[in-house]
Amino acid sequence: MRLNPTVRGANPAPPGVAQDPATCPAVTGSRGPWHRGVMEPTRKLVSSGSPLEPRIGFSRAVRKGDYVAVAGTAPIGDDGATVGPGDVYAQTIRCLDIAEAALREAGASPEDVVRTRIMLTDVTQWREAARAHGERFAEIRPVCTFVEVSRFIDPEWLVELELDAVLG
């Protein structure tokens, strides 16, 4: 077995692969000819149509390989208005609806969710958010964190949530 003499401690190249420095991955920065056919995970961006997405420069969800992340999701209705002003439960349901739609568009489902984060402007109302969360995730049981934040972009928003999912 020959080691590439141009790189100390380099792994031997597979049979039939040139050993000169011009083709050495450690020298050229390429992955080398023996990686042909290896599929890199594709990146899929999901939009909910929020006018904030292009302005801020974010996606509602991003899928990379088997991993899906859903961004902080606010209780915004299809008309752009806050859903359920003053009602943490109604707002949490709306956030879950938006996040679930993003999951599905990314090729995932609630059963793939492994982590949720629920942010509240008043953590003493956590039970209302937890009730909505439990209605969706009682059987799935992802890890879940509740945190209090000082405020959101819109003062009518009482809750936002984020989800992480892993397919398979």
PDB file of C-alpha atoms in Angstrom:
ATOM      1  CA  MET A   1       0.000   0.000   0.000  1.00  0.00           C
ATOM      2  CA  ARG A   2       1.515   3.363  -1.024  1.00  0.00           C
ATOM      3  CA  LEU A   3       0.918   6.609   0.803  1.00  0.00           C
ATOM      4  CA  ASN A   4       0.750   9.854  -1.092  1.00  0.00           C
ATOM      5  CA  PRO A   5       4.302  11.181  -0.665  1.00  0.00           C
ATOM      6  CA  THR A   6       3.201  14.840  -0.934  1.00  0.00           C
ATOM      7  CA  VAL A   7       0.982  14.830   2.161  1.00  0.00           C
ATOM      8  CA  ARG A   8       2.194  13.554   5.511  1.00  0.00           C
ATOM      9  CA  GLY A   9      -0.054  10.924   7.033  1.00  0.00           C
ATOM     10  CA  ALA A  10      -2.390  10.916   4.038  1.00  0.00           C
ATOM     11  CA  ASN A  11      -4.590   7.916   3.540  1.00  0.00           C
ATOM     12  CA  PRO A  12      -3.654   5.673   0.659  1.00  0.00           C
ATOM     13  CA  ALA A  13      -5.534   6.378  -2.528  1.00  0.00           C
ATOM     14  CA  PRO A  14      -7.869   3.708  -3.864  1.00  0.00           C
ATOM     15  CA  PRO A  15      -6.466   1.476  -6.588  1.00  0.00           C
ATOM     16  CA  GLY A  16      -6.115   3.190  -9.958  1.00  0.00           C
ATOM     17  CA  VAL A  17      -6.086   6.738  -8.557  1.00  0.00           C
ATOM     18  CA  ALA A  18      -3.125   8.908  -9.519  1.00  0.00           C
ATOM     19  CA  GLN A  19      -0.679   9.789  -6.759  1.00  0.00           C
ATOM     20  CA  ASP A  20       0.785  12.991  -8.168  1.00  0.00           C
ATOM     21  CA  PRO A  21       0.308  16.329  -6.356  1.00  0.00           C
ATOM     22  CA  ALA A  22      -1.824  17.758  -9.168  1.00  0.00           C
ATOM     23  CA  THR A  23      -4.621  15.307  -8.308  1.00  0.00           C
ATOM     24  CA  CYS A  24      -4.112  15.009  -4.546  1.00  0.00           C
ATOM     25  CA  PRO A  25      -7.244  16.228  -2.724  1.00  0.00           C
ATOM     26  CA  ALA A  26      -5.205  17.573   0.184  1.00  0.00           C
ATOM     27  CA  VAL A  27      -3.245  19.733  -2.252  1.00  0.00           C
ATOM     28  CA  THR A  28      -5.964  20.693  -4.730  1.00  0.00           C
ATOM     29  CA  GLY A  29      -8.839  21.001  -2.225  1.00  0.00           C
ATOM     30  CA  SER A  30     -10.992  18.685  -4.332  1.00  0.00           C
ATOM     31  CA  ARG A  31     -12.697  15.619  -2.977  1.00  0.00           C
ATOM     32  CA  GLY A  32     -10.784  13.462  -5.416  1.00  0.00           C
ATOM     33  CA  PRO A  33     -11.859  11.135  -8.195  1.00  0.00           C
ATOM     34  CA  TRP A  34     -12.841   8.340  -5.800  1.00  0.00           C
ATOM     35  CA  HIS A  35     -15.764  10.447  -4.577  1.00  0.00           C
ATOM     36  CA  ARG A  36     -17.518  10.444  -7.932  1.00  0.00           C
ATOM     37  CA  GLY A  37     -21.151   9.561  -7.531  1.00  0.00           C
ATOM     38  CA  VAL A  38     -21.388  10.638  -3.883  1.00  0.00           C
ATOM     39  CA  MET A  39     -24.577  12.650  -3.469  1.00  0.00           C
ATOM     40  CA  GLU A  40     -24.338  15.851  -1.471  1.00  0.00           C
ATOM     41  CA  PRO A  41     -27.507  16.635   0.496  1.00  0.00           C
ATOM     42  CA  THR A  42     -29.638  19.160  -1.335  1.00  0.00           C
ATOM     43  CA  ARG A  43     -30.887  22.290   0.383  1.00  0.00           C
ATOM     44  CA  LYS A  44     -34.590  23.072   0.049  1.00  0.00           C
ATOM     45  CA  LEU A  45     -36.003  26.413   1.140  1.00  0.00           C
ATOM     46  CA  VAL A  46     -39.664  26.677   2.147  1.00  0.00           C
ATOM     47  CA  SER A  47     -41.546  29.976   2.214  1.00  0.00           C
ATOM     48  CA  SER A  48     -44.806  30.690   3.995  1.00  0.00           C
ATOM     49  CA  GLY A  49     -45.291  33.834   1.919  1.00  0.00           C
ATOM     50  CA  SER A  50     -44.568  36.172   4.827  1.00  0.00           C
ATOM     51  CA  PRO A  51     -43.492  39.610   3.589  1.00  0.00           C
ATOM     52  CA  LEU A  52     -40.781  39.521   6.274  1.00  0.00           C
ATOM     53  CA  GLU A  53     -38.968  36.547   4.706  1.00  0.00           C
ATOM     54  CA  PRO A  54     -37.293  38.394   1.802  1.00  0.00           C
ATOM     55  CA  ARG A  55     -36.792  41.592   3.838  1.00  0.00           C
ATOM     56  CA  ILE A  56     -35.033  39.828   6.696  1.00  0.00           C
ATOM     57  CA  GLY A  57     -33.482  37.155   4.484  1.00  0.00           C
ATOM     58  CA  PHE A  58     -34.850  33.961   6.014  1.00  0.00           C
ATOM     59  CA  SER A  59     -36.955  30.961   5.078  1.00  0.00           C
ATOM     60  CA  ARG A  60     -39.899  29.555   6.990  1.00  0.00           C
ATOM     61  CA  ALA A  61     -38.122  26.192   6.847  1.00  0.00           C
ATOM     62  CA  VAL A  62     -34.927  24.720   5.454  1.00  0.00           C
ATOM     63  CA  ARG A  63     -34.351  21.070   4.650  1.00  0.00           C
ATOM     64  CA  LYS A  64     -30.805  19.772   4.279  1.00  0.00           C
ATOM     65  CA  GLY A  65     -30.680  16.027   3.771  1.00  0.00           C
ATOM     66  CA  ASP A  66     -32.867  14.422   6.451  1.00  0.00           C
ATOM     67  CA  TYR A  67     -32.860  17.486   8.719  1.00  0.00           C
ATOM     68  CA  VAL A  68     -35.613  20.134   8.663  1.00  0.00           C
ATOM     69  CA  ALA A  69     -35.549  23.340  10.707  1.00  0.00           C
ATOM     70  CA  VAL A  70     -38.627  25.539  10.968  1.00  0.00           C
ATOM     71  CA  ALA A  71     -37.925  29.177  11.885  1.00  0.00           C
ATOM     72  CA  GLY A  72     -39.577  31.137  14.637  1.00  0.00           C
ATOM     73  CA  THR A  73     -43.207  31.041  13.588  1.00  0.00           C
ATOM     74  CA  ALA A  74     -45.573  33.837  14.619  1.00  0.00           C
ATOM     75  CA  PRO A  75     -49.388  33.780  14.784  1.00  0.00           C
ATOM     76  CA  ILE A  76     -50.008  35.562  11.498  1.00  0.00           C
ATOM     77  CA  GLY A  77     -53.202  34.921   9.546  1.00  0.00           C
ATOM     78  CA  ASP A  78     -53.491  34.617   5.791  1.00  0.00           C
ATOM     79  CA  ASP A  79     -54.597  38.255   5.733  1.00  0.00           C
ATOM     80  CA  GLY A  80     -51.393  39.356   7.511  1.00  0.00           C
ATOM     81  CA  ALA A  81     -53.169  40.176  10.780  1.00  0.00           C
ATOM     82  CA  THR A  82     -52.397  38.626  14.148  1.00  0.00           C
ATOM     83  CA  VAL A  83     -54.599  35.602  14.869  1.00  0.00           C
ATOM     84  CA  GLY A  84     -56.179  35.458  18.334  1.00  0.00           C
ATOM     85  CA  PRO A  85     -55.055  38.737  19.870  1.00  0.00           C
ATOM     86  CA  GLY A  86     -54.734  38.247  23.632  1.00  0.00           C
ATOM     87  CA  ASP A  87     -55.209  34.440  23.364  1.00  0.00           C
ATOM     88  CA  VAL A  88     -52.047  32.352  23.846  1.00  0.00           C
ATOM     89  CA  TYR A  89     -53.830  29.090  23.030  1.00  0.00           C
ATOM     90  CA  ALA A  90     -55.288  30.388  19.708  1.00  0.00           C
ATOM     91  CA  GLN A  91     -51.955  31.935  18.751  1.00  0.00           C
ATOM     92  CA  THR A  92     -50.080  28.709  19.516  1.00  0.00           C
ATOM     93  CA  ILE A  93     -52.525  26.716  17.367  1.00  0.00           C
ATOM     94  CA  ARG A  94     -51.928  29.155  14.484  1.00  0.00           C
ATOM     95  CA  CYS A  95     -48.145  28.876  14.906  1.00  0.00           C
ATOM     96  CA  LEU A  96     -48.412  25.079  14.873  1.00  0.00           C
ATOM     97  CA  ASP A  97     -50.584  25.170  11.731  1.00  0.00           C
ATOM     98  CA  ILE A  98     -48.035  27.337   9.888  1.00  0.00           C
ATOM     99  CA  ALA A  99     -45.099  25.220  11.090  1.00  0.00           C
ATOM    100  CA  GLU A 100     -46.832  21.968  10.130  1.00  0.00           C
ATOM    101  CA  ALA A 101     -47.542  23.272   6.625  1.00  0.00           C
ATOM    102  CA  ALA A 102     -43.853  24.182   6.280  1.00  0.00           C
ATOM    103  CA  LEU A 103     -42.831  20.712   7.509  1.00  0.00           C
ATOM    104  CA  ARG A 104     -45.061  19.047   4.933  1.00  0.00           C
ATOM    105  CA  GLU A 105     -43.760  21.254   2.124  1.00  0.00           C
ATOM    106  CA  ALA A 106     -40.236  20.229   3.145  1.00  0.00           C
ATOM    107  CA  GLY A 107     -41.234  16.549   2.962  1.00  0.00           C
ATOM    108  CA  ALA A 108     -41.565  15.977   6.717  1.00  0.00           C
ATOM    109  CA  SER A 109     -44.484  15.445   9.077  1.00  0.00           C
ATOM    110  CA  PRO A 110     -45.207  16.092  12.758  1.00  0.00           C
ATOM    111  CA  GLU A 111     -44.070  12.528  13.470  1.00  0.00           C
ATOM    112  CA  ASP A 112     -40.551  13.565  12.364  1.00  0.00           C
ATOM    113  CA  VAL A 113     -40.326  16.435  14.891  1.00  0.00           C
ATOM    114  CA  VAL A 114     -37.594  15.906  17.482  1.00  0.00           C
ATOM    115  CA  ARG A 115     -37.464  19.356  19.141  1.00  0.00           C
ATOM    116  CA  THR A 116     -39.825  22.255  19.738  1.00  0.00           C
ATOM    117  CA  ARG A 117     -39.090  25.643  21.267  1.00  0.00           C
ATOM    118  CA  ILE A 118     -41.935  27.793  22.513  1.00  0.00           C
ATOM    119  CA  MET A 119     -41.242  31.440  23.250  1.00  0.00           C
ATOM    120  CA  LEU A 120     -43.746  33.430  25.277  1.00  0.00           C
ATOM    121  CA  THR A 121     -43.897  37.072  26.290  1.00  0.00           C
ATOM    122  CA  ASP A 122     -45.464  35.935  29.587  1.00  0.00           C
ATOM    123  CA  VAL A 123     -44.217  32.537  30.705  1.00  0.00           C
ATOM    124  CA  THR A 124     -46.968  32.350  33.347  1.00  0.00           C
ATOM    125  CA  GLN A 125     -49.272  31.520  30.410  1.00  0.00           C
ATOM    126  CA  TRP A 126     -47.203  28.458  29.458  1.00  0.00           C
ATOM    127  CA  ARG A 127     -50.097  26.092  30.237  1.00  0.00           C
ATOM    128  CA  GLU A 128     -52.179  27.504  27.361  1.00  0.00           C
ATOM    129  CA  ALA A 129     -49.305  27.032  24.911  1.00  0.00           C
ATOM    130  CA  ALA A 130     -48.605  23.595  26.402  1.00  0.00           C
ATOM    131  CA  ARG A 131     -52.243  22.569  25.888  1.00  0.00           C
ATOM    132  CA  ALA A 132     -52.014  23.371  22.167  1.00  0.00           C
ATOM    133  CA  HIS A 133     -48.600  21.674  21.939  1.00  0.00           C
ATOM    134  CA  GLY A 134     -49.915  18.571  23.707  1.00  0.00           C
ATOM    135  CA  GLU A 135     -52.855  18.286  21.317  1.00  0.00           C
ATOM    136  CA  ARG A 136     -50.369  17.927  18.441  1.00  0.00           C
ATOM    137  CA  PHE A 137     -47.474  16.128  20.079  1.00  0.00           C
ATOM    138  CA  ALA A 138     -48.821  13.976  22.948  1.00  0.00           C
ATOM    139  CA  GLU A 139     -47.985  10.753  21.097  1.00  0.00           C
ATOM    140  CA  ILE A 140     -44.858  12.042  19.316  1.00  0.00           C
ATOM    141  CA  ARG A 141     -43.263  13.617  22.407  1.00  0.00           C
ATOM    142  CA  PRO A 142     -40.379  15.673  20.997  1.00  0.00           C
ATOM    143  CA  VAL A 143     -38.083  17.448  23.424  1.00  0.00           C
ATOM    144  CA  CYS A 144     -39.618  20.817  24.259  1.00  0.00           C
ATOM    145  CA  THR A 145     -38.402  24.046  25.800  1.00  0.00           C
ATOM    146  CA  PHE A 146     -40.479  26.990  27.007  1.00  0.00           C
ATOM    147  CA  VAL A 147     -38.748  30.352  27.362  1.00  0.00           C
ATOM    148  CA  GLU A 148     -39.873  33.857  28.143  1.00  0.00           C
ATOM    149  CA  VAL A 149     -38.840  36.697  25.853  1.00  0.00           C
ATOM    150  CA  SER A 150     -39.280  40.411  26.414  1.00  0.00           C
ATOM    151  CA  ARG A 151     -41.287  40.940  23.209  1.00  0.00           C
ATOM    152  CA  PHE A 152     -41.678  40.062  19.540  1.00  0.00           C
ATOM    153  CA  ILE A 153     -41.599  42.208  16.404  1.00  0.00           C
ATOM    154  CA  ASP A 154     -45.360  42.740  16.681  1.00  0.00           C
ATOM    155  CA  PRO A 155     -46.553  43.561  20.224  1.00  0.00           C
ATOM    156  CA  GLU A 156     -49.790  41.592  19.617  1.00  0.00           C
ATOM    157  CA  TRP A 157     -47.813  38.352  19.298  1.00  0.00           C
ATOM    158  CA  LEU A 158     -47.749  36.468  22.577  1.00  0.00           C
ATOM    159  CA  VAL A 159     -46.028  33.330  21.302  1.00  0.00           C
ATOM    160  CA  GLU A 160     -43.681  32.067  18.601  1.00  0.00           C
ATOM    161  CA  LEU A 161     -42.400  28.556  18.089  1.00  0.00           C
ATOM    162  CA  GLU A 162     -39.634  26.717  16.297  1.00  0.00           C
ATOM    163  CA  LEU A 163     -39.431  23.067  15.247  1.00  0.00           C
ATOM    164  CA  ASP A 164     -36.611  20.714  14.281  1.00  0.00           C
ATOM    165  CA  ALA A 165     -37.340  17.449  12.484  1.00  0.00           C
ATOM    166  CA  VAL A 166     -35.292  14.498  11.311  1.00  0.00           C
ATOM    167  CA  LEU A 167     -36.739  12.248   8.619  1.00  0.00           C
ATOM    168  CA  GLY A 168     -36.505   8.510   8.807  1.00  0.00           C
TER     169      GLY A 168
END
